PDB file of C-alpha atoms in Angstrom:
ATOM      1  CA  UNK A   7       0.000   0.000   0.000  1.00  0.00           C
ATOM      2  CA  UNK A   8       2.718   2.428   0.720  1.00  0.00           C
ATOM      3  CA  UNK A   9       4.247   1.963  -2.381  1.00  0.00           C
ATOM      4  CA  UNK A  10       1.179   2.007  -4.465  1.00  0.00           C
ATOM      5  CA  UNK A  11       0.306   5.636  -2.182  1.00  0.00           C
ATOM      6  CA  UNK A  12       4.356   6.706  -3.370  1.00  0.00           C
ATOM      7  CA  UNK A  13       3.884   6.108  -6.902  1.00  0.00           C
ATOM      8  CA  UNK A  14       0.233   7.942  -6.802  1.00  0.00           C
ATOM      9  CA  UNK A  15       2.093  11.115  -5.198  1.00  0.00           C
ATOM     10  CA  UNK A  16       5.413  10.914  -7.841  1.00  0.00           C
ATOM     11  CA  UNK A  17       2.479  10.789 -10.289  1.00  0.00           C
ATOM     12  CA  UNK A  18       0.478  13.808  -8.802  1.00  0.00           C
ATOM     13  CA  UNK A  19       3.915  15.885  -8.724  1.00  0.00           C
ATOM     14  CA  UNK A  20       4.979  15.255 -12.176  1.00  0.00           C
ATOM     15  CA  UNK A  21       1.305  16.387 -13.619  1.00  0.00           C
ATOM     16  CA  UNK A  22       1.281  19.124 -11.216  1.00  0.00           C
ATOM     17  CA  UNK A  23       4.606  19.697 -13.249  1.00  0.00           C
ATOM     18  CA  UNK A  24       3.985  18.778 -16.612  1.00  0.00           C
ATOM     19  CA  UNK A  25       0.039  19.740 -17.273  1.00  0.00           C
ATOM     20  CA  UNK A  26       0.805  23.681 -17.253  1.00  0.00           C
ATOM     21  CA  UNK A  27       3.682  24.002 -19.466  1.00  0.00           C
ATOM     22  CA  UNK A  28       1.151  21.480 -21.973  1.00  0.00           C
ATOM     23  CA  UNK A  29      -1.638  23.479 -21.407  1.00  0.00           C
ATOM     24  CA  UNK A  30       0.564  26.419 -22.084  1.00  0.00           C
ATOM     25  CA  UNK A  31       2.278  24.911 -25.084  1.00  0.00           C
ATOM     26  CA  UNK A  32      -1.433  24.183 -26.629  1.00  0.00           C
ATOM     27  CA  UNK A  33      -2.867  27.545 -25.850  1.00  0.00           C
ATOM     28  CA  UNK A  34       0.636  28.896 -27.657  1.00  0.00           C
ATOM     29  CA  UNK A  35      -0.121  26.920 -30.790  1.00  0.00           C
ATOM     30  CA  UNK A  36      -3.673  28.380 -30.903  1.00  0.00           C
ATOM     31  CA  UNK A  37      -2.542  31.887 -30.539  1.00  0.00           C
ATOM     32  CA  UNK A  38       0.134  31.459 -33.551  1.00  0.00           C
ATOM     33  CA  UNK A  39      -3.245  29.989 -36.112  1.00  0.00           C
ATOM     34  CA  UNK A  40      -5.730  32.715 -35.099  1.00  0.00           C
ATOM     35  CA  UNK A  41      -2.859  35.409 -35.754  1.00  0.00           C
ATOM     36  CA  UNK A  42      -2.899  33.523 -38.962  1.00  0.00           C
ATOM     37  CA  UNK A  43      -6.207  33.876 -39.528  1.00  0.00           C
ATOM     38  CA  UNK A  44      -6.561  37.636 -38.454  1.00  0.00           C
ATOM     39  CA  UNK A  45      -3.601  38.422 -40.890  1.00  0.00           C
ATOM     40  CA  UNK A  46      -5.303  36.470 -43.848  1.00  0.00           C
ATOM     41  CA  UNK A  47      -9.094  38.482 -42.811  1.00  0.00           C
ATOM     42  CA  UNK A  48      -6.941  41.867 -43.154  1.00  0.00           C
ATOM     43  CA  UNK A  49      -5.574  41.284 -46.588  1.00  0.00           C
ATOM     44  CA  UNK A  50      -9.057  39.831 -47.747  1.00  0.00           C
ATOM     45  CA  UNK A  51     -11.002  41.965 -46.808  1.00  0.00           C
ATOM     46  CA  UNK A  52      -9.037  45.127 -47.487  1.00  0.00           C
ATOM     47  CA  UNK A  53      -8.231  43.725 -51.126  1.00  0.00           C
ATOM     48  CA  UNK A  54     -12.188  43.198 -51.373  1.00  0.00           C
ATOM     49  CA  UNK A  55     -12.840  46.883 -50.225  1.00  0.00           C
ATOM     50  CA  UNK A  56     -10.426  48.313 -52.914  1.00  0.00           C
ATOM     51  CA  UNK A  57     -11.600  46.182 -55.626  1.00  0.00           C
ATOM     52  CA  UNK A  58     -15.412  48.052 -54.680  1.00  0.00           C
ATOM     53  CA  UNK A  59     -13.678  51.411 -54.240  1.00  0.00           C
ATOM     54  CA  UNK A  60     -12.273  51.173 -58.280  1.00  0.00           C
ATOM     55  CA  UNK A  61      -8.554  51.761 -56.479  1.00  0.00           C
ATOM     56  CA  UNK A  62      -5.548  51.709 -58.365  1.00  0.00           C
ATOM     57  CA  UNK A  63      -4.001  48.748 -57.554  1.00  0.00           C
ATOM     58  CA  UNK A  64      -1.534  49.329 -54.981  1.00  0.00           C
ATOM     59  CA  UNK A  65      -2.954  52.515 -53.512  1.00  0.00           C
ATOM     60  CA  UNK A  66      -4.542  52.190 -50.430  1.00  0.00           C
ATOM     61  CA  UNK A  67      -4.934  55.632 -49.763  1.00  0.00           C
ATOM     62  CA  UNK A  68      -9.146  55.257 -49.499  1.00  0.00           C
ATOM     63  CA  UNK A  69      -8.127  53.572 -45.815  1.00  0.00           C
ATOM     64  CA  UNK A  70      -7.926  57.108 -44.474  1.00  0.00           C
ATOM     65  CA  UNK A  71     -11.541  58.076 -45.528  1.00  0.00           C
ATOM     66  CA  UNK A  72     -13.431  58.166 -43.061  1.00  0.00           C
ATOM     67  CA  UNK A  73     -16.347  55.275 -44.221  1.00  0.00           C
ATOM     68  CA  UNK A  74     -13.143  52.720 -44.750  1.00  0.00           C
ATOM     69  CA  UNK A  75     -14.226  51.217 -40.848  1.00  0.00           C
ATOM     70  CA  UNK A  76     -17.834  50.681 -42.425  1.00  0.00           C
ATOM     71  CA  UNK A  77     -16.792  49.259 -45.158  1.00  0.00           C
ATOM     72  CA  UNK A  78     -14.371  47.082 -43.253  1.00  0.00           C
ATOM     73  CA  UNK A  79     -17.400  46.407 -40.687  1.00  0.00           C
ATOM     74  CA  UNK A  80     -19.252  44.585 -43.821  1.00  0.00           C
ATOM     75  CA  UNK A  81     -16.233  42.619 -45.230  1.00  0.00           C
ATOM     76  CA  UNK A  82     -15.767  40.188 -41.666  1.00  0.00           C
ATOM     77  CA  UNK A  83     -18.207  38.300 -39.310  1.00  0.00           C
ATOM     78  CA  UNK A  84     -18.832  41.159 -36.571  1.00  0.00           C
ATOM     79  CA  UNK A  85     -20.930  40.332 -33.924  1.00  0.00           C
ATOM     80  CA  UNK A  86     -20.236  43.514 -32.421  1.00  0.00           C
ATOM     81  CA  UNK A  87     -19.066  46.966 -33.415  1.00  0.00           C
ATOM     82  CA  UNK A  88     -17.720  49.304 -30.488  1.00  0.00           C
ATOM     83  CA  UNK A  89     -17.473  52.882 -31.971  1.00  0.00           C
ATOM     84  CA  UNK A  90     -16.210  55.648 -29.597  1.00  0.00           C
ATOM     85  CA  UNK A  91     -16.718  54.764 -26.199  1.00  0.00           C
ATOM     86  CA  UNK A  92     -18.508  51.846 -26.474  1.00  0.00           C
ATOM     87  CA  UNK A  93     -17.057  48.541 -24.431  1.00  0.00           C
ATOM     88  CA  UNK A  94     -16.687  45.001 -25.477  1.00  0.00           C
ATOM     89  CA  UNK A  95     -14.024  44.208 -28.112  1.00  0.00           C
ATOM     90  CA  UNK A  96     -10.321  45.534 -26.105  1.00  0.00           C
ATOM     91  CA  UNK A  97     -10.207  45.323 -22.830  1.00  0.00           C
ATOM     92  CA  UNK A  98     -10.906  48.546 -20.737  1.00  0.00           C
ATOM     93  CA  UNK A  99      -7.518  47.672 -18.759  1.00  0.00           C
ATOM     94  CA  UNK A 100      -4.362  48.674 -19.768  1.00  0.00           C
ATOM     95  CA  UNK A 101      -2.422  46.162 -22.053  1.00  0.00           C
ATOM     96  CA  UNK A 102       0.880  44.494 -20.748  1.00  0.00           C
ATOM     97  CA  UNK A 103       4.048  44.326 -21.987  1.00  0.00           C
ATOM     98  CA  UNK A 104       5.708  40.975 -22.893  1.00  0.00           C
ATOM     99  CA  UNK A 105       7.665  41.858 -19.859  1.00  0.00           C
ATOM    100  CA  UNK A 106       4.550  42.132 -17.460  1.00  0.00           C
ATOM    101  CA  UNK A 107       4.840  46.115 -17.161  1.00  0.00           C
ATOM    102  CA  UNK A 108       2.032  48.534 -17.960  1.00  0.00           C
ATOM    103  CA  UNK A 109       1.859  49.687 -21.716  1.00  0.00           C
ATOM    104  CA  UNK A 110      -1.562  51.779 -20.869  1.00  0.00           C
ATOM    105  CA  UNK A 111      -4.120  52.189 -23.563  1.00  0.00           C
ATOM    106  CA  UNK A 112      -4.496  53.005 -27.288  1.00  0.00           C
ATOM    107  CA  UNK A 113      -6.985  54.174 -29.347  1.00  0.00           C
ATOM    108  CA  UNK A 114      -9.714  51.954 -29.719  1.00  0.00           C
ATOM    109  CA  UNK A 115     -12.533  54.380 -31.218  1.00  0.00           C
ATOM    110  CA  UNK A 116     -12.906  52.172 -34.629  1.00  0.00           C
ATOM    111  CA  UNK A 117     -12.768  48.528 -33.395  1.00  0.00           C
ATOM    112  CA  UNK A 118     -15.125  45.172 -33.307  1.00  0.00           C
ATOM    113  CA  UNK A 119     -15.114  41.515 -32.673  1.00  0.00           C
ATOM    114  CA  UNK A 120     -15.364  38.662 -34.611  1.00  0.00           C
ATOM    115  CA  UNK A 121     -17.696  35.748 -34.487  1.00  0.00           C
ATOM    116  CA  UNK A 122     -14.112  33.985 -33.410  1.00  0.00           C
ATOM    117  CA  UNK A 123     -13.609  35.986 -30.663  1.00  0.00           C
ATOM    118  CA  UNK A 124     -11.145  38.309 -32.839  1.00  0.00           C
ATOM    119  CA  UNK A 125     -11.127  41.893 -31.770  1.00  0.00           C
ATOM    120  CA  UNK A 126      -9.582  44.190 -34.707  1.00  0.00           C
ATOM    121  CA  UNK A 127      -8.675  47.986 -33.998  1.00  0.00           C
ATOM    122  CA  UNK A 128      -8.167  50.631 -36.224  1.00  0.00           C
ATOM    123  CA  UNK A 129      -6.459  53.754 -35.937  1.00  0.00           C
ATOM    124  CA  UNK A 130      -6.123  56.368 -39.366  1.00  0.00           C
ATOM    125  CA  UNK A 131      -4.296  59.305 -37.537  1.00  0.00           C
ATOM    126  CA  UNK A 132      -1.497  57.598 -35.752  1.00  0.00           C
ATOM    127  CA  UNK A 133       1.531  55.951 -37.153  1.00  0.00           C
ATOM    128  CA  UNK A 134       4.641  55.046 -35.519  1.00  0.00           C
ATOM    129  CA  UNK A 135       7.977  52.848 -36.082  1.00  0.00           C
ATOM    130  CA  UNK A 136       5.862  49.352 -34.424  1.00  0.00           C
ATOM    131  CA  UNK A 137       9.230  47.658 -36.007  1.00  0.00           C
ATOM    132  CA  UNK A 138       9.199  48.796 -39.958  1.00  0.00           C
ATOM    133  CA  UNK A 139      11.223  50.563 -42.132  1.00  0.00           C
ATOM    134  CA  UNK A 140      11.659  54.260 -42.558  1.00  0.00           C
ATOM    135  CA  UNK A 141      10.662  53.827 -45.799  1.00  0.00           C
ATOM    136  CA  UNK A 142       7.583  52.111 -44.547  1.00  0.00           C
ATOM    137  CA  UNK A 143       6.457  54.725 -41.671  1.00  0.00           C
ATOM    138  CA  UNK A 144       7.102  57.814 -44.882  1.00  0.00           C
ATOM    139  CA  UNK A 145       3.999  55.539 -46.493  1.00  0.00           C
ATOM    140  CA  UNK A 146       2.003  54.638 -43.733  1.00  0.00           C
ATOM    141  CA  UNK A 147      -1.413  54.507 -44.236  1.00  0.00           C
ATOM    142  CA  UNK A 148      -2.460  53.813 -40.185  1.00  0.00           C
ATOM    143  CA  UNK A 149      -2.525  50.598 -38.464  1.00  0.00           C
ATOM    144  CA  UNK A 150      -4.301  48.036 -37.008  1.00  0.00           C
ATOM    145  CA  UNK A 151      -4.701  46.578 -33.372  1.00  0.00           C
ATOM    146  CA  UNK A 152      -5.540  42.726 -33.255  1.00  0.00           C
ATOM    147  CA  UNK A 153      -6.162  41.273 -29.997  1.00  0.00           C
ATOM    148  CA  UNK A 154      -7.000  37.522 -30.724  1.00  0.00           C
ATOM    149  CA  UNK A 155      -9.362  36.489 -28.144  1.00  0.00           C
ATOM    150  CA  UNK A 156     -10.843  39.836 -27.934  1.00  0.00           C
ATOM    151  CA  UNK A 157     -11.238  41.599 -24.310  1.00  0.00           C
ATOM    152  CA  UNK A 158     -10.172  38.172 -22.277  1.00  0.00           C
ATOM    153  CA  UNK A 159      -6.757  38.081 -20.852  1.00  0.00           C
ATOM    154  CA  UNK A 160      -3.716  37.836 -21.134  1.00  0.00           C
ATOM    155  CA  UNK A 161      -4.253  41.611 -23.068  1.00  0.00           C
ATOM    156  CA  UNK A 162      -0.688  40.913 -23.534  1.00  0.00           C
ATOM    157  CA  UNK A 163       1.713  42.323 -26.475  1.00  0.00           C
ATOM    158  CA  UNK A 164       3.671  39.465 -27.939  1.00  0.00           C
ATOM    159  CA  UNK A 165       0.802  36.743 -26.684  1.00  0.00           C
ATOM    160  CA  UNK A 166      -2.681  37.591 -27.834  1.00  0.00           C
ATOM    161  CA  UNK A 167      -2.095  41.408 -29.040  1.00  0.00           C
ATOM    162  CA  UNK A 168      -0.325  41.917 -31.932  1.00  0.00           C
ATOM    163  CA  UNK A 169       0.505  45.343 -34.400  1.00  0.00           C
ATOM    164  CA  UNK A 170      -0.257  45.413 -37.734  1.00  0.00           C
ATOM    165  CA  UNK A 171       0.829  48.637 -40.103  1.00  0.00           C
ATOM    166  CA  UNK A 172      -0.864  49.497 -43.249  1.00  0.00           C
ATOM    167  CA  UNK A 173       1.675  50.815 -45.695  1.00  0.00           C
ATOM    168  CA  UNK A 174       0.677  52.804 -49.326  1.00  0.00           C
ATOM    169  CA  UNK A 175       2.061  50.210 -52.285  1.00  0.00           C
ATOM    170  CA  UNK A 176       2.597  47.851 -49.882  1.00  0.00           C
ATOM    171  CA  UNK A 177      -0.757  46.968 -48.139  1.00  0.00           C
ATOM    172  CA  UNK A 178      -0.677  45.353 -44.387  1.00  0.00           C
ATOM    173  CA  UNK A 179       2.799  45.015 -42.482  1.00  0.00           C
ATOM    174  CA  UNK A 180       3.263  43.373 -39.658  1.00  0.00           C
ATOM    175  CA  UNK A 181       5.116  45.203 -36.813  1.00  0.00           C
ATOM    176  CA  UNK A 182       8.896  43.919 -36.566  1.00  0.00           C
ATOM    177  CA  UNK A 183       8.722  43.108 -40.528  1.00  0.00           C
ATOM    178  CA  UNK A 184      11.336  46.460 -40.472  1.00  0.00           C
ATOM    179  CA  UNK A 185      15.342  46.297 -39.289  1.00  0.00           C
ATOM    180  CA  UNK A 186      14.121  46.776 -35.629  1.00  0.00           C
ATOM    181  CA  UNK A 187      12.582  44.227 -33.914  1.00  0.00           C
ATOM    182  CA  UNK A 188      14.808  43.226 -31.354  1.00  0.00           C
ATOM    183  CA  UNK A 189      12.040  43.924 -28.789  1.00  0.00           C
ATOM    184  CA  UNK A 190      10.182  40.717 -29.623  1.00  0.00           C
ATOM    185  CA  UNK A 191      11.255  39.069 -26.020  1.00  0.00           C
ATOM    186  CA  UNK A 192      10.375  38.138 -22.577  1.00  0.00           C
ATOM    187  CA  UNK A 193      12.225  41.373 -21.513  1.00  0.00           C
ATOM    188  CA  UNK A 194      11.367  43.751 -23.528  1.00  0.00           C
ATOM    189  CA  UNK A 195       7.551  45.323 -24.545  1.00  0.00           C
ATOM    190  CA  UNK A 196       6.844  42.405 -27.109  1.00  0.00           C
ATOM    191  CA  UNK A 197       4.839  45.312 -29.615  1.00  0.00           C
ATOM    192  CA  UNK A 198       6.940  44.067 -32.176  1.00  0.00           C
ATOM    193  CA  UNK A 199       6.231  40.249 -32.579  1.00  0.00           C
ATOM    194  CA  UNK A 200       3.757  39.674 -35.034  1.00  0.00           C
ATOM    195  CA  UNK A 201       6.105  39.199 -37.904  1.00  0.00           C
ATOM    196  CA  UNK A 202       8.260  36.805 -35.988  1.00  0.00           C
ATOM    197  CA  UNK A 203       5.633  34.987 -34.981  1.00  0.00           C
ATOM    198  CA  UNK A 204       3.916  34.639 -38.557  1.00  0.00           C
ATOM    199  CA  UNK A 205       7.535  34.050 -39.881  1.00  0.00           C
ATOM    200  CA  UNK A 206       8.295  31.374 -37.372  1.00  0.00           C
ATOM    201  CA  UNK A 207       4.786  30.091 -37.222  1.00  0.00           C
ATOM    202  CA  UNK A 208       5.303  29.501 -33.258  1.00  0.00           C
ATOM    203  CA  UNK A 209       5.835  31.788 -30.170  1.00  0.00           C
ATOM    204  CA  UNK A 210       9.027  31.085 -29.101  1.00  0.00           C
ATOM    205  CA  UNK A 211       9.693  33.406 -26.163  1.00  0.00           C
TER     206      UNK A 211
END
């Protein structure tokens, strides 16, 4: 009996071990294929819009009208818009760095959720370096904020937020696609990883 009682306890500590970093592991793998997905339903859909907005190919300058959200609104499965203040899609909280600190919080005025459980952002008047070119942030059209499992947590750069820019003659860029994305680890902020991740087709940090 005492060995039997031994064995059960070696086997509770090695689950109590193993069944996090598996569970972890999974979730990781889930993360990297919606990412996929949310990067696939941003080329889609914006290609779709252009095609109906007789754009030259190329120019995606019609992104900074002001009915581009609408017509984005139409083009995916939203099950719910949240214009200005409205709640539901980001979290309320302020997102975390891939290093646990604070980032705060971002404009969220144009945003909505998926029937997936994908929250998409987007933001017309603000463009920054989010790990791209020079050449890139010269042509920047605005960007998009994609938060995979919408307002749950982790809210986490690197994990289940990710940055995507929108460049003219380019179309959508993934932050760290530029010479600088060295912040794409467990010590750093972590805005930066969405084209490592895509590239690598893992989280490996």
């Amino acid at each position: 009996l005492s060995e039997v009682l031994i064995t059960l306890v070696i086997i509770g500590v090695v689950s109590a071990i193993t069944i996090p970093i598996v569970i972890a592991n999974i979730q990781k793998k889930e993360n990297v294929e919606k990412l996929k997905k949310a990067d696939s339903v941003l080329r889609q859909s914006i290609l779709k819009i252009s095609v109906k907005e007789g754009a030259p190919v190329g120019d995606f300058s019609f992104m900074q009208n002001d009915d581009f959200f609408n017509s984005f609104i139409k083009e995916v499965d939203t099950v719910k818009v949240c214009k200005g203040n409205v709640l539901g899609c980001f979290t309320n909280n302020s997102i975390k760095r891939l290093n646990g600190k604070n980032y705060g919080k971002f404009n969220r005025s144009n945003s909505l959720i998926t029937n997936d459980g994908i929250a998409y952002g987007w933001d017309s008047r603000y463009c920054s370096g989010k790990g791209i070119t020079l050449e890139d942030q010269e042509n920047c059209i605005g960007r998009f904020i994609i938060d995979i499992n919408g307002e749950r947590s982790p809210n986490q750069f690197g994990i289940d937020v990710f940055f995507f820019t929108v460049v003219d003659k380019k179309g959508i860029v993934p932050a760290g696609s530029g010479s600088n994305s060295s912040d794409c680890n467990r010590t750093s902020d972590g805005i930066m990883c969405a084209a490592k991740v895509l590239q690598e087709g893992r989280i490996s940090y």
